[in-house]
Amino acid sequence: MTATNGIVDKLDELVNTDTGELDRRIFSDEEIFDLEMERIFGRAWLFLCHESQIPKRGDFFEAPMGRDNVLVVRQRDGGIKALVNTCTHRGNAVCRAEEGNVRNFMCTYHGWTFDLAGELVGVPGMKEFYNDELDKSKYPLRKVAQLDTYKGFVFATMDPEAPPLAEFLGRTGRIGLDQIAERGDVEVVPGIQKFVLNTNWKFPVDNTFDYYHPQITHISAQAVGMIPSAADNIDGGGAKTPEGKDLAVQRLRTDTESVVMLAEYGHAISGPTFEALVSVVPPSSRGVFAWRERPEAIAALGPVGQMVGGHPHIFPNTWITVGAQLSLRVPRSATVTEVWWFNFRNRDDTPENQRAQLQRQIHMFGPAGFLEQEDGENWSQSTLQTLGGVARDIPQLLKMGLGRGKIIHEDGVARIEAPVNEHAQLWTYLAWKEWLKRPSWEQLRDNTTPGEHL
Ligand code: FES
Ligand code: FE
């Protein structure tokens, strides 16, 4: 299947990065969704899992890659392979479990059996029904085109032409993953949290960078003390800025220090600087940032990476939080998205600290997370409104800071220093358009290389 050129020709109308106006159809059109599956999820390096989830021979974890599902499997020799979870006989999934440990994968339809490397090793009735004529070596499970890891984070791509992972991630993507990796000896807490939202996947992705919504959307999270609020301060109990201002008002102030990092292929980091973030965290809670003092972390992040207090996002759908969590926004259809959460902990942390961190994580984001339930309501409503006969003709606006972003190039990173803005969202859609337009990796990279201005 190839993309319809009709849509490709219209992309500049659908996403106008000069005016900051988007056509709402990009959030519910099935043809556009098909094109995304082919040209974005069919080509990009996608996060699959963390090595700590599959430590032993035969351990596996099922991960989505577009409409395919792959089994990430620890091999006999300690290596990792990712096998497409579809039987080469007549297509049934060869594994129904989401994770586990196996000696081999036996298809539950007719019993064809594949080893950990995906080789077909067993065919019931080989002699009686196939007359020993079936060449098993011709029907292994299909593998991803390329697989690689960065500090324990496993990625793969279905495109043999894709550049190496390190190049794809670039300095900005690596700084994003370092926000977890440089905490020390980290592992994923067993049990990946997954839930479904009736939203187009791009709403949760662009919301990653949205620091305009918390003081309104998350007002109930403030009311119950989940995040600091103005009311807390009136009662004298909440977090304040060094100047004694309450946090909620601080978030609306135009002089809040924010930094936006933009990178090739659409990666971005956006939000408050680390200094601004720390200034609104009570001193008694600042221990969660101690990892940043590790010499290894200082070296890996460098001066630019140490500025990050906001949200890194690796295009197309991987978000890293400041609380050692990683989320995948998994598109299932134009209007349905699964949200997956991987919670990390330090192996050498005390059980009490590990428990406390997990409590913070799952109460913040995920199916029991306060913030994402509030966000999810907005995303579902926004998606629904892209279907209305009148509503869909009203453009989506990303005009905040438009044309005012002066890009500074330093230490391999392009950044804009600005108050709350929509630069990173605009960058995401600019890159999204380029992914759909450019079959050539070289052109894609060139057209998503930050210039001097946004
Ligand atoms: Fe798997 Fe037939 S479909 S054995
Ligand atoms: Fe939110």
Coordinates of C-alpha atoms and ligand atoms in Angstrom, one line a residue:
M1 CA 0.0 0.0 0.0
T2 CA 1.3 3.4 -0.8
A3 CA 0.1 6.8 0.3
T4 CA -2.4 8.8 -1.6
N5 CA -0.7 11.8 -3.1
G6 CA -3.8 13.8 -2.6
I7 CA -3.1 14.2 1.1
V8 CA 0.6 14.7 0.7
D9 CA -0.2 17.6 -1.7
K10 CA -2.5 19.2 0.9
L11 CA -0.2 19.0 3.9
D12 CA 0.9 22.6 3.7
E13 CA -2.7 23.7 3.8
L14 CA -3.5 21.3 6.7
V15 CA -0.5 22.4 8.8
N16 CA 0.5 26.0 8.3
T17 CA 3.5 26.7 10.5
D18 CA 3.6 30.4 9.3
T19 CA 0.2 31.2 10.8
G20 CA 0.2 28.5 13.5
E21 CA -3.1 27.1 12.2
L22 CA -3.8 23.5 11.8
D23 CA -6.8 21.8 10.1
R24 CA -8.7 19.7 12.6
R25 CA -9.1 16.9 10.1
I26 CA -5.5 15.7 10.9
F27 CA -6.9 14.5 14.2
S28 CA -9.6 12.2 12.9
D29 CA -9.1 11.5 9.2
E30 CA -8.6 7.8 8.5
E31 CA -6.6 8.3 5.4
I32 CA -4.2 10.5 7.3
F33 CA -4.0 7.9 10.0
D34 CA -3.0 5.3 7.4
L35 CA -0.3 7.6 6.1
E36 CA 1.0 8.1 9.6
M37 CA 1.2 4.4 10.1
E38 CA 3.2 4.0 6.9
R39 CA 5.5 7.0 6.9
I40 CA 6.0 7.7 10.6
F41 CA 5.4 4.5 12.6
G42 CA 6.6 2.3 9.7
R43 CA 10.0 4.1 9.6
A44 CA 10.9 5.8 12.9
W45 CA 13.0 4.2 15.7
L46 CA 10.3 3.3 18.3
F47 CA 10.9 2.6 22.0
L48 CA 10.0 -1.0 22.7
C49 CA 11.0 -1.6 26.3
H50 CA 13.9 -1.4 28.9
E51 CA 16.5 -4.1 29.1
S52 CA 15.6 -4.6 32.8
Q53 CA 12.3 -6.0 31.7
I54 CA 13.8 -9.0 29.9
P55 CA 17.0 -9.9 32.0
K56 CA 16.9 -13.7 31.5
R57 CA 17.1 -16.0 28.5
G58 CA 13.6 -16.5 27.1
D59 CA 12.1 -13.4 28.7
F60 CA 9.9 -11.5 26.3
F61 CA 7.8 -8.3 26.2
E62 CA 5.3 -7.4 23.5
A63 CA 5.5 -3.9 22.1
P64 CA 3.6 -2.0 19.5
M65 CA 5.2 -0.8 16.2
G66 CA 2.4 0.9 14.3
R67 CA -0.2 -1.7 13.6
D68 CA 2.3 -4.5 14.1
N69 CA 3.1 -6.0 17.5
V70 CA 6.6 -7.3 18.2
L71 CA 7.9 -9.8 20.7
V72 CA 11.2 -8.4 22.2
V73 CA 13.0 -11.5 23.3
R74 CA 16.2 -12.1 25.3
Q75 CA 18.3 -14.6 23.3
R76 CA 20.4 -17.6 24.4
D77 CA 23.5 -15.6 23.8
G78 CA 22.3 -12.6 25.8
G79 CA 21.4 -10.6 22.7
I80 CA 17.9 -9.2 22.0
K81 CA 15.7 -9.8 18.9
A82 CA 12.3 -8.3 18.1
L83 CA 10.0 -10.7 16.2
V84 CA 6.7 -9.7 14.6
N85 CA 4.0 -11.6 16.5
T86 CA 2.3 -13.3 13.6
C87 CA 2.6 -16.9 12.6
T88 CA 4.1 -17.5 9.2
H89 CA 1.5 -20.3 8.5
R90 CA -1.8 -18.4 8.5
G91 CA -1.2 -15.3 10.6
N92 CA -2.4 -16.0 14.1
A93 CA -0.5 -14.3 16.9
V94 CA 2.1 -16.8 18.1
C95 CA 2.0 -15.3 21.6
R96 CA -1.1 -14.1 23.5
A97 CA 0.7 -12.9 26.6
E98 CA 2.0 -9.4 27.0
E99 CA 5.2 -10.5 28.8
G100 CA 6.7 -13.6 30.3
N101 CA 9.3 -16.3 29.9
V102 CA 9.3 -19.0 27.3
R103 CA 11.4 -21.8 25.8
N104 CA 9.7 -21.2 22.4
F105 CA 6.6 -19.8 20.9
M106 CA 3.9 -22.3 19.9
C107 CA 1.0 -20.9 17.7
T108 CA -2.3 -21.9 19.2
Y109 CA -4.0 -22.4 15.8
H110 CA -2.2 -25.4 14.3
G111 CA 0.8 -25.7 16.6
W112 CA 3.7 -24.4 14.5
T113 CA 6.6 -23.7 16.9
F114 CA 9.3 -21.0 16.7
D115 CA 12.4 -20.8 18.8
L116 CA 13.6 -17.7 20.7
A117 CA 15.3 -16.4 17.5
G118 CA 12.1 -16.9 15.5
E119 CA 13.2 -19.9 13.6
L120 CA 10.5 -22.4 12.7
V121 CA 11.5 -25.5 14.6
G122 CA 8.3 -27.6 14.9
V123 CA 5.4 -28.4 12.4
P124 CA 2.8 -30.9 13.5
G125 CA 2.3 -33.6 10.8
M126 CA 5.4 -32.7 9.0
K127 CA 5.8 -36.2 7.7
E128 CA 2.1 -37.3 7.6
F129 CA 0.6 -34.1 6.1
Y130 CA 3.5 -32.3 4.4
N131 CA 5.4 -35.4 3.2
D132 CA 8.5 -33.9 4.7
E133 CA 8.5 -31.3 1.8
L134 CA 8.1 -28.1 3.7
D135 CA 11.4 -26.2 4.0
K136 CA 11.1 -24.9 7.6
S137 CA 14.1 -22.5 7.1
K138 CA 12.0 -20.4 4.7
Y139 CA 9.3 -19.6 7.3
P140 CA 10.9 -17.9 10.4
L141 CA 9.0 -15.2 12.2
R142 CA 9.7 -11.8 10.6
K143 CA 12.2 -9.6 12.4
V144 CA 12.4 -5.8 12.7
A145 CA 14.8 -4.2 10.3
Q146 CA 17.1 -2.8 12.9
L147 CA 17.3 -3.0 16.7
D148 CA 19.6 -1.1 19.0
T149 CA 19.8 0.1 22.6
Y150 CA 20.7 3.4 24.3
K151 CA 21.8 2.9 28.0
G152 CA 19.3 0.0 28.4
F153 CA 16.4 1.6 26.4
V154 CA 15.5 -0.8 23.5
F155 CA 14.4 0.7 20.2
A156 CA 13.7 -0.7 16.8
T157 CA 12.7 0.4 13.3
M158 CA 11.0 -1.4 10.5
D159 CA 13.1 0.6 8.0
P160 CA 16.4 -0.9 6.9
E161 CA 17.3 2.6 5.5
A162 CA 16.8 4.4 8.8
P163 CA 20.0 6.1 10.2
P164 CA 21.6 4.5 13.3
L165 CA 19.7 5.0 16.6
A166 CA 22.3 7.3 18.1
E167 CA 22.0 9.6 15.1
F168 CA 18.2 9.4 15.1
L169 CA 18.1 10.4 18.8
G170 CA 20.7 13.1 18.4
R171 CA 22.0 15.0 21.4
T172 CA 18.4 16.2 22.4
G173 CA 16.9 12.7 22.3
R174 CA 19.8 11.4 24.3
I175 CA 19.5 14.2 26.9
G176 CA 15.8 13.1 27.2
L177 CA 16.6 9.5 27.9
D178 CA 19.5 10.6 30.3
Q179 CA 16.8 12.1 32.5
I180 CA 16.1 8.5 33.6
A181 CA 19.3 6.6 32.6
E182 CA 21.6 8.9 34.6
R183 CA 19.8 8.3 37.9
G184 CA 22.1 5.3 38.3
D185 CA 21.3 1.6 38.2
V186 CA 17.7 1.9 37.1
E187 CA 15.1 -0.8 36.4
V188 CA 11.4 -0.8 35.3
V189 CA 9.0 -1.5 38.1
P190 CA 7.2 -4.8 37.0
G191 CA 3.8 -4.2 35.5
I192 CA 3.3 -1.7 32.7
Q193 CA 0.2 0.4 33.2
K194 CA -2.0 0.6 30.0
F195 CA -5.3 2.3 29.4
V196 CA -7.4 3.5 26.5
L197 CA -8.5 7.0 25.7
N198 CA -10.8 8.1 22.9
T199 CA -8.3 10.6 21.5
N200 CA -6.1 11.0 18.5
W201 CA -2.6 10.2 19.5
K202 CA -1.3 13.7 18.6
F203 CA -3.3 15.4 21.4
P204 CA -1.4 13.7 24.2
V205 CA 1.8 14.2 22.3
D206 CA 1.5 17.9 21.9
N207 CA 0.1 18.3 25.4
T208 CA 3.5 17.1 26.7
F209 CA 4.8 20.6 26.0
D210 CA 1.7 22.5 27.2
Y211 CA 2.5 24.5 30.3
Y212 CA -0.5 26.8 29.6
H213 CA -3.1 24.3 30.8
P214 CA -2.1 23.1 34.3
Q215 CA -3.4 26.0 36.3
I216 CA -6.9 25.4 34.7
T217 CA -7.1 21.8 33.8
H218 CA -5.4 20.6 36.9
I219 CA -7.3 22.8 39.4
S220 CA -8.9 19.8 41.0
A221 CA -5.5 18.2 41.4
Q222 CA -4.5 21.4 43.2
A223 CA -7.7 21.3 45.3
V224 CA -6.8 17.9 46.7
G225 CA -3.2 18.8 47.3
M226 CA -1.7 16.6 44.5
I227 CA 0.1 19.6 43.1
P228 CA 0.8 22.9 44.9
S229 CA -2.0 25.5 44.6
A230 CA -2.8 29.1 45.4
A231 CA -5.2 27.9 48.1
D232 CA -2.4 26.0 49.8
N233 CA -0.4 29.2 49.9
I234 CA -3.3 31.2 51.3
D235 CA -3.4 28.7 54.1
G236 CA 0.3 29.0 54.4
G237 CA 1.0 25.3 53.5
G238 CA 1.9 25.3 49.8
A239 CA 5.0 25.9 47.7
K240 CA 6.1 29.4 47.0
T241 CA 8.6 31.0 44.6
P242 CA 11.8 32.5 46.2
E243 CA 9.9 35.8 46.0
G244 CA 7.1 34.4 48.1
K245 CA 4.6 34.2 45.2
D246 CA 2.3 31.2 45.0
L247 CA 3.0 28.5 42.4
A248 CA -0.3 28.8 40.4
V249 CA 0.2 32.5 39.8
Q250 CA 3.9 31.9 39.0
R251 CA 2.9 29.6 36.2
L252 CA 0.9 32.3 34.5
R253 CA 3.6 34.9 34.9
T254 CA 5.3 35.9 31.7
D255 CA 8.8 35.9 33.2
T256 CA 8.8 32.2 34.2
E257 CA 12.0 30.9 32.8
S258 CA 11.3 28.2 30.2
V259 CA 13.5 26.5 27.7
V260 CA 12.5 24.8 24.4
M261 CA 15.0 22.4 22.7
L262 CA 14.2 21.5 19.1
A263 CA 15.9 18.8 17.2
E264 CA 16.2 16.8 14.0
Y265 CA 13.3 14.4 13.2
G266 CA 10.9 16.3 15.5
H267 CA 12.3 15.5 18.9
A268 CA 11.9 18.3 21.5
I269 CA 12.2 19.2 25.2
S270 CA 10.0 22.0 26.6
G271 CA 9.0 23.4 29.9
P272 CA 10.6 25.3 32.8
T273 CA 14.3 25.4 33.3
F274 CA 15.6 23.2 36.0
E275 CA 16.3 26.3 38.1
A276 CA 12.7 27.5 37.7
L277 CA 11.4 24.0 38.5
V278 CA 13.5 23.7 41.7
S279 CA 12.4 27.1 42.9
V280 CA 8.8 26.0 43.3
V281 CA 9.6 22.7 45.0
P282 CA 9.7 22.8 48.8
P283 CA 13.3 22.3 50.0
S284 CA 12.3 19.2 51.9
S285 CA 11.3 17.6 48.6
R286 CA 14.3 18.5 46.6
G287 CA 16.1 15.2 47.4
V288 CA 14.4 13.7 44.3
F289 CA 16.8 15.8 42.2
A290 CA 20.0 14.5 44.0
W291 CA 20.9 12.2 41.1
R292 CA 21.7 15.3 39.1
E293 CA 24.8 15.8 41.2
R294 CA 26.3 12.4 40.2
P295 CA 29.5 13.1 38.3
E296 CA 28.3 10.7 35.5
A297 CA 25.0 12.7 35.2
I298 CA 26.8 16.0 35.1
A299 CA 29.1 14.7 32.4
A300 CA 26.3 13.1 30.3
L301 CA 23.9 16.1 30.5
G302 CA 26.5 18.8 30.0
P303 CA 25.6 22.5 30.7
V304 CA 22.7 22.4 28.2
G305 CA 21.2 19.2 29.5
Q306 CA 21.4 20.5 33.0
M307 CA 19.0 23.2 32.0
V308 CA 16.1 20.7 31.5
G309 CA 13.3 20.9 34.0
G310 CA 10.5 20.3 31.5
H311 CA 9.4 17.4 29.3
P312 CA 11.5 15.6 26.8
H313 CA 9.7 13.9 23.9
I314 CA 11.2 11.6 21.3
F315 CA 9.3 11.7 18.1
P316 CA 6.8 10.3 17.4
N317 CA 5.3 9.1 20.7
T318 CA 7.7 8.7 23.6
W319 CA 7.5 11.0 26.6
I320 CA 9.9 11.1 29.6
T321 CA 8.7 12.8 32.8
V322 CA 10.7 14.5 35.4
G323 CA 9.5 11.8 37.9
A324 CA 11.4 8.9 36.2
Q325 CA 8.5 7.7 34.1
L326 CA 8.3 7.0 30.4
S327 CA 5.0 7.0 28.5
L328 CA 4.1 5.7 25.0
R329 CA 1.2 7.2 23.3
V330 CA 0.1 4.2 21.1
P331 CA -2.2 5.0 18.2
R332 CA -4.8 2.3 17.7
S333 CA -7.1 4.2 15.3
A334 CA -7.5 7.9 14.3
T335 CA -9.6 8.4 17.4
V336 CA -8.4 5.8 19.9
T337 CA -5.1 5.8 21.7
E338 CA -3.6 3.5 24.3
V339 CA -1.4 5.2 26.9
W340 CA 1.4 3.0 28.3
W341 CA 3.4 3.9 31.5
F342 CA 6.8 2.5 32.4
N343 CA 7.7 3.5 36.0
F344 CA 11.4 3.4 36.8
R345 CA 13.3 3.0 40.2
N346 CA 16.8 2.8 41.3
R347 CA 17.9 -0.8 42.2
D348 CA 20.0 0.4 45.1
D349 CA 17.4 2.7 46.6
T350 CA 15.8 1.7 50.0
P351 CA 12.5 -0.1 49.8
E352 CA 10.8 2.8 51.5
N353 CA 12.1 5.3 49.0
Q354 CA 11.2 3.0 46.1
R355 CA 7.6 2.7 47.4
A356 CA 7.3 6.4 48.0
Q357 CA 8.5 7.2 44.4
L358 CA 6.1 4.6 42.9
Q359 CA 3.2 6.2 44.9
R360 CA 4.2 9.6 43.4
Q361 CA 4.4 8.2 39.9
I362 CA 1.2 6.2 39.8
H363 CA -0.8 9.0 41.5
M364 CA 0.5 11.5 39.0
F365 CA 0.2 9.7 35.6
G366 CA -1.4 6.5 34.4
P367 CA -4.8 4.9 34.9
A368 CA -4.8 6.0 38.6
G369 CA -3.0 9.2 37.9
F370 CA -4.8 12.3 38.8
L371 CA -3.3 14.5 36.1
E372 CA -3.8 12.3 33.1
Q373 CA -7.5 11.6 33.9
E374 CA -8.0 15.4 33.8
D375 CA -5.9 15.7 30.6
G376 CA -7.7 12.8 29.0
E377 CA -11.1 14.5 29.2
N378 CA -9.7 17.5 27.2
W379 CA -8.1 15.3 24.6
S380 CA -11.3 13.2 24.1
Q381 CA -13.4 16.3 23.7
S382 CA -10.9 18.0 21.4
T383 CA -10.9 14.8 19.2
L384 CA -14.7 14.6 19.2
Q385 CA -14.9 18.2 18.0
T386 CA -12.8 17.4 14.9
L387 CA -15.7 15.4 13.6
G388 CA -18.5 18.0 13.7
G389 CA -19.6 19.3 10.3
V390 CA -19.0 22.9 11.4
A391 CA -16.5 22.3 14.2
R392 CA -14.0 20.6 11.9
D393 CA -13.7 23.7 9.7
I394 CA -12.4 25.8 12.6
P395 CA -8.6 25.8 12.7
Q396 CA -6.6 24.6 15.7
L397 CA -4.3 27.4 17.0
L398 CA -0.7 27.3 17.9
K399 CA 0.1 31.0 17.8
M400 CA 1.7 31.6 21.2
G401 CA 5.2 33.0 20.7
L402 CA 4.8 32.6 17.0
G403 CA 7.7 34.1 15.1
R404 CA 9.4 35.3 18.3
G405 CA 11.5 32.3 19.0
K406 CA 15.2 33.1 18.5
I407 CA 17.1 29.8 18.2
I408 CA 20.4 29.5 20.1
H409 CA 22.8 26.7 18.9
E410 CA 25.1 25.4 21.6
D411 CA 26.6 22.0 22.6
G412 CA 24.8 20.2 19.8
V413 CA 21.4 21.5 20.9
A414 CA 19.1 24.1 19.4
R415 CA 17.1 26.0 22.0
I416 CA 14.8 28.9 22.5
E417 CA 14.6 30.7 25.9
A418 CA 11.1 32.1 26.3
P419 CA 8.2 32.3 28.7
V420 CA 5.3 29.8 28.4
N421 CA 4.9 29.3 24.6
E422 CA 3.8 26.9 21.9
H423 CA 7.1 26.6 20.0
A424 CA 7.6 22.9 20.8
Q425 CA 4.0 22.0 19.7
L426 CA 4.5 23.9 16.5
W427 CA 7.8 22.1 16.0
T428 CA 6.1 18.7 16.5
Y429 CA 3.6 19.5 13.7
L430 CA 6.2 20.9 11.5
A431 CA 8.1 17.6 11.8
W432 CA 4.9 15.6 11.5
K433 CA 4.3 17.2 8.1
E434 CA 7.8 16.5 7.0
W435 CA 7.6 12.8 8.0
L436 CA 4.6 12.5 5.8
K437 CA 6.1 14.4 2.9
R438 CA 9.6 13.1 2.7
P439 CA 10.3 9.4 1.9
S440 CA 14.0 10.3 1.9
W441 CA 15.8 10.3 5.3
E442 CA 18.2 12.9 4.1
Q443 CA 15.5 15.3 3.1
L444 CA 13.6 14.5 6.3
R445 CA 16.6 15.4 8.4
D446 CA 17.4 18.5 6.4
N447 CA 13.8 19.8 6.7
T448 CA 13.7 19.2 10.4
T449 CA 17.0 20.8 11.2
P450 CA 16.4 23.9 13.4
G451 CA 17.3 27.2 11.7
E452 CA 17.7 30.6 13.4
H453 CA 14.1 31.4 14.2
L454 CA 10.7 29.8 14.8
Ligands
FES1 FE1 -0.1 -20.7 13.3 FE2 -1.4 -22.3 11.6 S1 -1.7 -20.1 11.9 S2 0.1 -22.8 13.1
FE2 FE -1.8 17.9 32.1

